[in-house]
Amino acid sequence: MAKKLYLIAGEASGDARGLELMQALRERDPSLEFFGAGGREMRAFGGAHFTDWADEAVVGLWDVLKKYGYFKGEFNRMLADLAQVQPDALILIDYPGFNLRLAREAHRRFPKLKIIDYISPQVWAWNRGRIPKMARYLDLMLCIFPFEKPLYEQSGLRAVFVGHPMLDSLAAKRTGQPRDPRLIGLFPGSREKEVRKIFPAMVEAAIRMKHQRPELTFEASAASHPLAERMLATLQLFGHDETFCRVTVRSSHELMQRAIAGMVCSGTATLEAAFFGLPLCVVYKVAWLTWVVGKQLVKVPFLGMPNVLAGREIAREFLQDAATPQALADETLRLATNAEQREAVQAELAAVIAGLGEGGAAQRAADAILDELEPRGRGDAE
């Protein structure tokens, strides 16, 4: 009898990871039936049994409150779906704010249902006390960072380190082109609030660098066309346009390989920059209240993932009030002009990426999921 898998991803990045996972699962067992909710990619692969909802992703307490009714409705609809479909496993892909709540309720209502989490939530950064609670309603955690596996296993939650899916998706984007020794990359984040807070400081830092080194050129990567328009408007506020700093859309990976150094908003982009060997400084600014609350919750000494993984500050971090234009200019110039220090940073970034293991995360995740559904393992059954 064909096994049924119910998968839920809540953002565009989760939709991409979900598609990779579904493809790997189908390669191993063509009879699998897929149900659930994701984005365009997962729906296109999974068919009519999938709901496209990934574009509804929100960030921040206020955004969640504004759309509470919608998410409550989706929560109840998915639980009703589970009751009707009766899948062999519920597979949750990232999006922990929603998915972990659903997992807890699904475990209460359907105690025999296997519940598996892929892209382990970063509770080690903000609330390690949740891990023992998660162990009560999750059957398997698929970890993308090597240090996560023992953290979960200490609480009795079975965990498998599958590697970071980024390794496969980014490897295909390598260009091999040489770096431009005059080009500085600006990466102000993928969210409107990040761009609004961070890009002005980056622009002012670029202006100061240009005064010191007139030969420098600047390029900024925008995650969308609306964000590109906002970034161009910011340049105009400082009396500049694209002749001073070119703004491109969805070109971050290519720019990370061409620039000699960069200023990068904290988040996934810092790990992507490390993959491509971009010497970087990490920048983050948020609303004052958000910063105060966040400082109380976050329990790790660094914000940039390369630094978290290394356990030390490889890429200098400039957070909140420390993210001044002069500080950003000084550090970026150091990286751009001092070859010895730049190469030392690149070597440390390469070591961090090497620690993530090899490619094939989706394939290993698929194997772990199918092994969980067949406890003896497929090899023993043959």
Short mmCIF file of C-alpha atoms in Angstrom, two decimals:
data_model
loop_
_atom_site.label_atom_id
_atom_site.label_comp_id
_atom_site.label_asym_id
_atom_site.label_seq_id
_atom_site.Cartn_x
_atom_site.Cartn_y
_atom_site.Cartn_z
CA MET A 1 0.00 0.00 0.00
CA ALA A 2 1.40 3.40 -1.01
CA LYS A 3 2.59 5.56 1.86
CA LYS A 4 1.14 9.04 2.31
CA LEU A 5 3.30 11.98 3.39
CA TYR A 6 1.88 15.33 4.50
CA LEU A 7 4.45 18.15 4.10
CA ILE A 8 4.20 21.77 5.26
CA ALA A 9 6.55 24.61 4.28
CA GLY A 10 5.75 28.23 5.05
CA GLU A 11 8.17 30.43 3.07
CA ALA A 12 9.76 30.59 -0.36
CA SER A 13 13.00 29.12 1.00
CA GLY A 14 11.07 26.28 2.64
CA ASP A 15 9.22 25.67 -0.61
CA ALA A 16 12.56 25.18 -2.40
CA ARG A 17 13.79 22.78 0.28
CA GLY A 18 10.46 20.96 0.20
CA LEU A 19 10.66 20.43 -3.55
CA GLU A 20 14.19 19.01 -3.24
CA LEU A 21 13.01 16.66 -0.51
CA MET A 22 9.93 15.51 -2.43
CA GLN A 23 12.05 14.79 -5.52
CA ALA A 24 14.52 12.76 -3.46
CA LEU A 25 11.70 10.83 -1.78
CA ARG A 26 10.01 10.09 -5.12
CA GLU A 27 13.31 8.80 -6.55
CA ARG A 28 13.52 6.33 -3.70
CA ASP A 29 9.86 5.32 -3.69
CA PRO A 30 7.82 6.24 -6.78
CA SER A 31 4.62 5.05 -5.09
CA LEU A 32 4.65 7.77 -2.42
CA GLU A 33 1.63 10.08 -2.26
CA PHE A 34 2.20 13.72 -1.29
CA PHE A 35 -0.24 16.02 0.49
CA GLY A 36 0.16 19.30 2.31
CA ALA A 37 0.85 23.02 1.96
CA GLY A 38 3.83 24.83 0.52
CA GLY A 39 4.61 27.19 -2.32
CA ARG A 40 4.48 27.13 -6.09
CA GLU A 41 7.28 24.59 -6.48
CA MET A 42 5.84 22.03 -4.07
CA ARG A 43 2.34 22.47 -5.49
CA ALA A 44 3.59 22.00 -9.05
CA PHE A 45 5.31 18.76 -8.05
CA GLY A 46 2.72 17.47 -5.57
CA GLY A 47 -0.38 18.33 -7.59
CA ALA A 48 -3.93 19.01 -6.49
CA HIS A 49 -3.41 17.68 -2.96
CA PHE A 50 -1.23 20.72 -2.18
CA THR A 51 -2.20 24.23 -1.09
CA ASP A 52 0.01 27.16 -2.15
CA TRP A 53 0.38 29.40 0.89
CA ALA A 54 4.12 30.20 1.12
CA ASP A 55 3.58 33.79 -0.06
CA GLU A 56 1.66 34.43 3.18
CA ALA A 57 4.83 34.24 5.31
CA VAL A 58 5.16 37.05 7.84
CA VAL A 59 7.91 38.35 10.10
CA GLY A 60 7.48 40.08 13.43
CA LEU A 61 4.86 40.08 16.17
CA TRP A 62 2.70 42.83 14.64
CA ASP A 63 2.51 41.10 11.24
CA VAL A 64 1.51 37.85 12.94
CA LEU A 65 -1.24 39.59 14.94
CA LYS A 66 -2.63 41.27 11.82
CA LYS A 67 -2.98 37.90 10.07
CA TYR A 68 -3.92 35.85 13.12
CA GLY A 69 -7.33 34.93 11.72
CA TYR A 70 -5.80 33.64 8.49
CA PHE A 71 -3.21 31.50 10.24
CA LYS A 72 -5.75 30.16 12.72
CA GLY A 73 -7.92 29.13 9.79
CA GLU A 74 -5.02 27.39 8.04
CA PHE A 75 -4.06 25.68 11.30
CA ASN A 76 -7.54 24.19 11.67
CA ARG A 77 -7.77 23.30 7.97
CA MET A 78 -4.51 21.35 8.10
CA LEU A 79 -5.60 19.46 11.20
CA ALA A 80 -8.84 18.54 9.41
CA ASP A 81 -6.76 17.47 6.41
CA LEU A 82 -4.65 15.19 8.59
CA ALA A 83 -7.77 13.58 10.00
CA GLN A 84 -9.10 12.92 6.50
CA VAL A 85 -5.86 11.89 4.74
CA GLN A 86 -4.45 9.86 7.65
CA PRO A 87 -0.86 10.12 6.37
CA ASP A 88 1.98 7.89 7.49
CA ALA A 89 4.07 10.94 8.43
CA LEU A 90 3.76 14.68 8.92
CA ILE A 91 6.92 16.40 7.64
CA LEU A 92 7.46 19.98 8.78
CA ILE A 93 9.93 22.10 6.80
CA ASP A 94 11.38 25.09 8.67
CA TYR A 95 8.81 27.82 9.65
CA PRO A 96 8.97 26.85 13.37
CA GLY A 97 6.56 29.49 14.70
CA PHE A 98 3.66 27.77 12.94
CA ASN A 99 4.95 24.27 12.40
CA LEU A 100 5.93 23.44 15.98
CA ARG A 101 2.52 24.51 17.26
CA LEU A 102 0.88 22.33 14.63
CA ALA A 103 3.17 19.44 15.55
CA ARG A 104 2.17 19.65 19.20
CA GLU A 105 -1.55 19.64 18.40
CA ALA A 106 -1.19 16.93 15.75
CA HIS A 107 0.60 14.69 18.25
CA ARG A 108 -2.21 15.23 20.76
CA ARG A 109 -4.93 14.37 18.24
CA PHE A 110 -3.12 11.66 16.28
CA PRO A 111 -0.70 9.96 18.70
CA LYS A 112 0.32 7.25 16.20
CA LEU A 113 1.29 9.77 13.49
CA LYS A 114 5.03 10.05 12.79
CA ILE A 115 6.07 13.71 13.04
CA ILE A 116 9.37 14.72 11.45
CA ASP A 117 11.02 18.16 11.38
CA TYR A 118 13.38 19.11 8.52
CA ILE A 119 15.56 22.23 8.80
CA SER A 120 15.87 22.12 12.58
CA PRO A 121 14.64 25.33 14.28
CA GLN A 122 17.32 27.49 15.88
CA VAL A 123 16.01 27.01 19.41
CA TRP A 124 19.64 26.62 20.51
CA ALA A 125 19.95 30.37 19.93
CA TRP A 126 16.82 31.65 21.67
CA ASN A 127 15.23 28.97 23.85
CA ARG A 128 17.05 25.70 24.50
CA GLY A 129 14.47 24.94 27.17
CA ARG A 130 12.01 24.10 24.38
CA ILE A 131 14.02 21.11 23.23
CA PRO A 132 12.75 18.65 25.91
CA LYS A 133 9.20 19.76 25.12
CA MET A 134 9.77 19.22 21.40
CA ALA A 135 11.03 15.72 22.17
CA ARG A 136 7.57 14.85 23.48
CA TYR A 137 5.78 15.46 20.19
CA LEU A 138 8.44 14.98 17.49
CA ASP A 139 9.71 11.57 16.36
CA LEU A 140 12.69 12.72 14.31
CA MET A 141 14.70 15.91 13.88
CA LEU A 142 16.70 16.36 10.67
CA CYS A 143 19.58 18.72 11.46
CA ILE A 144 21.45 20.92 9.00
CA PHE A 145 24.27 21.94 11.38
CA PRO A 146 26.52 19.28 12.97
CA PHE A 147 26.38 20.71 16.52
CA GLU A 148 22.58 20.44 16.60
CA LYS A 149 22.40 16.63 16.66
CA PRO A 150 23.83 16.14 20.20
CA LEU A 151 21.71 19.01 21.55
CA TYR A 152 18.50 17.28 20.49
CA GLU A 153 19.66 13.79 21.43
CA GLN A 154 20.40 14.92 24.99
CA SER A 155 16.64 15.33 25.41
CA GLY A 156 15.84 11.94 23.94
CA LEU A 157 14.77 13.24 20.52
CA ARG A 158 16.14 11.12 17.71
CA ALA A 159 18.21 13.36 15.41
CA VAL A 160 20.07 12.86 12.14
CA PHE A 161 22.61 15.32 10.72
CA VAL A 162 21.83 15.45 6.99
CA GLY A 163 23.97 18.45 6.01
CA HIS A 164 23.00 21.89 4.75
CA PRO A 165 20.82 21.97 1.60
CA MET A 166 22.50 25.25 0.68
CA LEU A 167 25.59 23.32 -0.41
CA ASP A 168 23.79 21.79 -3.38
CA SER A 169 21.82 24.85 -4.48
CA LEU A 170 24.81 27.20 -4.31
CA ALA A 171 27.33 24.83 -5.88
CA ALA A 172 25.38 25.05 -9.13
CA LYS A 173 25.77 28.85 -9.09
CA ARG A 174 29.55 29.01 -8.99
CA THR A 175 30.82 31.21 -11.83
CA GLY A 176 34.59 30.90 -11.40
CA GLN A 177 35.04 34.54 -12.37
CA PRO A 178 37.86 36.57 -10.79
CA ARG A 179 37.10 39.16 -8.12
CA ASP A 180 37.16 42.83 -9.06
CA PRO A 181 39.65 44.47 -6.65
CA ARG A 182 37.71 47.75 -6.84
CA LEU A 183 34.18 46.39 -6.28
CA ILE A 184 32.42 46.47 -2.89
CA GLY A 185 29.14 44.54 -2.48
CA LEU A 186 26.22 45.80 -0.39
CA PHE A 187 23.71 43.20 0.84
CA PRO A 188 21.09 44.96 3.04
CA GLY A 189 18.72 42.01 3.53
CA SER A 190 15.63 40.57 1.88
CA ARG A 191 12.96 42.26 4.00
CA GLU A 192 11.65 45.79 3.70
CA LYS A 193 12.33 46.58 7.35
CA GLU A 194 15.93 45.42 7.05
CA VAL A 195 16.56 47.50 3.95
CA ARG A 196 14.99 50.56 5.55
CA LYS A 197 17.17 50.27 8.65
CA ILE A 198 20.43 49.00 7.20
CA PHE A 199 20.87 50.34 3.66
CA PRO A 200 21.29 54.03 4.65
CA ALA A 201 24.25 53.12 6.89
CA MET A 202 25.76 51.06 4.07
CA VAL A 203 25.36 53.91 1.59
CA GLU A 204 26.95 56.43 3.93
CA ALA A 205 29.81 53.99 4.55
CA ALA A 206 30.28 53.67 0.80
CA ILE A 207 30.44 57.46 0.44
CA ARG A 208 33.17 57.60 3.08
CA MET A 209 35.11 54.80 1.39
CA LYS A 210 34.86 56.61 -1.95
CA HIS A 211 36.42 59.72 -0.39
CA GLN A 212 39.39 57.66 0.77
CA ARG A 213 39.63 55.41 -2.30
CA PRO A 214 38.15 57.13 -5.38
CA GLU A 215 38.81 54.07 -7.54
CA LEU A 216 36.26 51.95 -5.63
CA THR A 217 32.91 51.03 -7.18
CA PHE A 218 29.77 49.80 -5.41
CA GLU A 219 26.94 47.43 -6.23
CA ALA A 220 23.91 46.49 -4.12
CA SER A 221 21.73 43.40 -4.47
CA ALA A 222 17.97 43.72 -3.92
CA ALA A 223 15.77 40.72 -3.21
CA SER A 224 12.86 42.15 -5.25
CA HIS A 225 11.99 45.01 -7.60
CA PRO A 226 10.08 46.96 -4.89
CA LEU A 227 13.13 46.74 -2.62
CA ALA A 228 15.33 47.90 -5.49
CA GLU A 229 13.10 50.97 -5.86
CA ARG A 230 13.43 51.70 -2.15
CA MET A 231 17.22 51.35 -2.36
CA LEU A 232 17.38 53.74 -5.33
CA ALA A 233 15.29 56.24 -3.37
CA THR A 234 17.74 55.96 -0.48
CA LEU A 235 20.65 56.67 -2.82
CA GLN A 236 18.85 59.80 -4.01
CA LEU A 237 18.44 61.00 -0.42
CA PHE A 238 22.24 61.00 -0.22
CA GLY A 239 22.57 62.84 -3.53
CA HIS A 240 23.57 59.78 -5.56
CA ASP A 241 22.14 57.40 -8.15
CA GLU A 242 23.16 54.19 -9.92
CA THR A 243 26.27 55.82 -11.29
CA PHE A 244 27.57 55.70 -7.71
CA CYS A 245 26.05 52.36 -6.62
CA ARG A 246 24.48 50.01 -9.10
CA VAL A 247 21.34 48.25 -7.80
CA THR A 248 20.52 44.82 -9.23
CA VAL A 249 17.69 42.39 -8.43
CA ARG A 250 18.20 38.81 -7.23
CA SER A 251 21.88 38.88 -8.11
CA SER A 252 23.39 38.36 -4.66
CA HIS A 253 25.13 35.06 -5.40
CA GLU A 254 26.78 36.39 -8.52
CA LEU A 255 27.82 39.61 -6.77
CA MET A 256 29.26 37.66 -3.84
CA GLN A 257 31.68 36.07 -6.29
CA ARG A 258 32.70 39.30 -8.07
CA ALA A 259 33.17 41.68 -5.12
CA ILE A 260 36.46 41.95 -3.26
CA ALA A 261 34.62 42.57 0.05
CA GLY A 262 31.10 43.16 1.27
CA MET A 263 28.76 44.43 3.96
CA VAL A 264 26.11 41.76 4.61
CA CYS A 265 22.90 41.85 6.61
CA SER A 266 22.81 39.16 9.28
CA GLY A 267 20.87 36.10 8.19
CA THR A 268 21.16 33.35 5.60
CA ALA A 269 23.16 35.72 3.35
CA THR A 270 26.12 35.56 5.73
CA LEU A 271 26.40 31.80 5.22
CA GLU A 272 25.95 32.23 1.46
CA ALA A 273 28.75 34.80 1.46
CA ALA A 274 30.94 32.35 3.37
CA PHE A 275 30.21 29.66 0.79
CA PHE A 276 31.38 31.93 -2.01
CA GLY A 277 34.41 33.11 -0.04
CA LEU A 278 33.37 36.76 0.19
CA PRO A 279 35.30 38.64 2.90
CA LEU A 280 32.52 40.32 4.84
CA CYS A 281 31.39 42.25 7.84
CA VAL A 282 28.01 41.44 9.39
CA VAL A 283 25.50 44.27 9.83
CA TYR A 284 22.19 44.36 11.68
CA LYS A 285 19.88 47.13 12.87
CA VAL A 286 16.28 46.80 14.06
CA ALA A 287 13.76 48.90 15.95
CA TRP A 288 14.95 49.73 19.47
CA LEU A 289 12.20 47.73 21.25
CA THR A 290 12.84 44.70 19.03
CA TRP A 291 16.54 44.92 19.86
CA VAL A 292 15.92 45.09 23.62
CA VAL A 293 13.56 42.10 23.54
CA GLY A 294 15.87 40.16 21.24
CA LYS A 295 18.85 40.69 23.51
CA GLN A 296 16.90 39.00 26.29
CA LEU A 297 15.97 36.01 24.13
CA VAL A 298 19.06 35.28 22.03
CA LYS A 299 21.53 33.13 23.95
CA VAL A 300 24.45 32.92 21.51
CA PRO A 301 27.46 35.26 21.50
CA PHE A 302 27.31 35.96 17.77
CA LEU A 303 24.61 36.72 15.21
CA GLY A 304 26.32 35.87 11.92
CA MET A 305 26.10 32.14 11.17
CA PRO A 306 29.78 31.81 10.10
CA ASN A 307 30.74 33.13 13.53
CA VAL A 308 28.20 30.93 15.33
CA LEU A 309 29.57 27.86 13.57
CA ALA A 310 33.21 28.82 14.15
CA GLY A 311 32.64 29.75 17.78
CA ARG A 312 34.55 32.98 17.24
CA GLU A 313 34.26 36.22 15.31
CA ILE A 314 35.61 35.46 11.84
CA ALA A 315 33.55 38.21 10.23
CA ARG A 316 33.33 41.32 12.41
CA GLU A 317 29.81 42.08 13.57
CA PHE A 318 28.35 45.58 13.69
CA LEU A 319 25.02 45.41 15.46
CA GLN A 320 22.53 48.15 16.28
CA ASP A 321 24.37 51.29 17.54
CA ALA A 322 27.74 49.79 16.58
CA ALA A 323 26.67 49.75 12.91
CA THR A 324 27.92 53.27 12.23
CA PRO A 325 28.92 54.33 8.71
CA GLN A 326 32.48 55.00 9.82
CA ALA A 327 32.87 51.59 11.48
CA LEU A 328 31.48 49.84 8.41
CA ALA A 329 33.73 51.87 6.12
CA ASP A 330 36.86 51.14 8.15
CA GLU A 331 36.30 47.39 8.31
CA THR A 332 35.26 47.02 4.67
CA LEU A 333 38.31 49.01 3.55
CA ARG A 334 40.53 46.79 5.69
CA LEU A 335 39.19 43.71 3.94
CA ALA A 336 39.35 45.28 0.49
CA THR A 337 42.89 46.64 0.75
CA ASN A 338 44.79 44.22 2.98
CA ALA A 339 45.36 41.04 0.97
CA GLU A 340 46.93 39.12 3.85
CA GLN A 341 44.03 39.75 6.24
CA ARG A 342 41.48 39.18 3.49
CA GLU A 343 42.95 35.80 2.61
CA ALA A 344 43.04 34.81 6.29
CA VAL A 345 39.30 35.54 6.57
CA GLN A 346 38.61 33.57 3.40
CA ALA A 347 40.51 30.56 4.73
CA GLU A 348 38.46 30.60 7.93
CA LEU A 349 35.21 30.92 6.00
CA ALA A 350 36.21 27.94 3.86
CA ALA A 351 36.83 25.90 7.02
CA VAL A 352 33.33 26.76 8.29
CA ILE A 353 31.73 25.60 5.04
CA ALA A 354 33.80 22.41 5.04
CA GLY A 355 32.39 21.67 8.50
CA LEU A 356 28.89 21.53 7.04
CA GLY A 357 29.74 18.30 5.28
CA GLU A 358 29.15 17.36 1.67
CA GLY A 359 26.21 18.00 -0.62
CA GLY A 360 23.21 15.68 -0.79
CA ALA A 361 21.20 16.95 2.20
CA ALA A 362 17.83 16.24 0.56
CA GLN A 363 18.88 12.72 -0.33
CA ARG A 364 20.08 11.98 3.21
CA ALA A 365 16.90 13.52 4.61
CA ALA A 366 14.79 11.31 2.35
CA ASP A 367 16.70 8.22 3.48
CA ALA A 368 16.22 9.16 7.14
CA ILE A 369 12.47 9.72 6.64
CA LEU A 370 11.96 6.37 4.92
CA ASP A 371 14.07 4.62 7.57
CA GLU A 372 11.87 6.20 10.24
CA LEU A 373 8.77 4.79 8.52
CA GLU A 374 10.45 1.36 8.23
CA PRO A 375 12.32 1.01 11.55
CA ARG A 376 14.33 -2.00 10.40
CA GLY A 377 15.65 -0.01 7.44
CA ARG A 378 15.20 -0.84 3.80
CA GLY A 379 18.49 -2.73 3.64
CA ASP A 380 17.42 -5.18 6.35
CA ALA A 381 14.12 -5.81 4.61
CA GLU A 382 15.70 -6.83 1.34
#
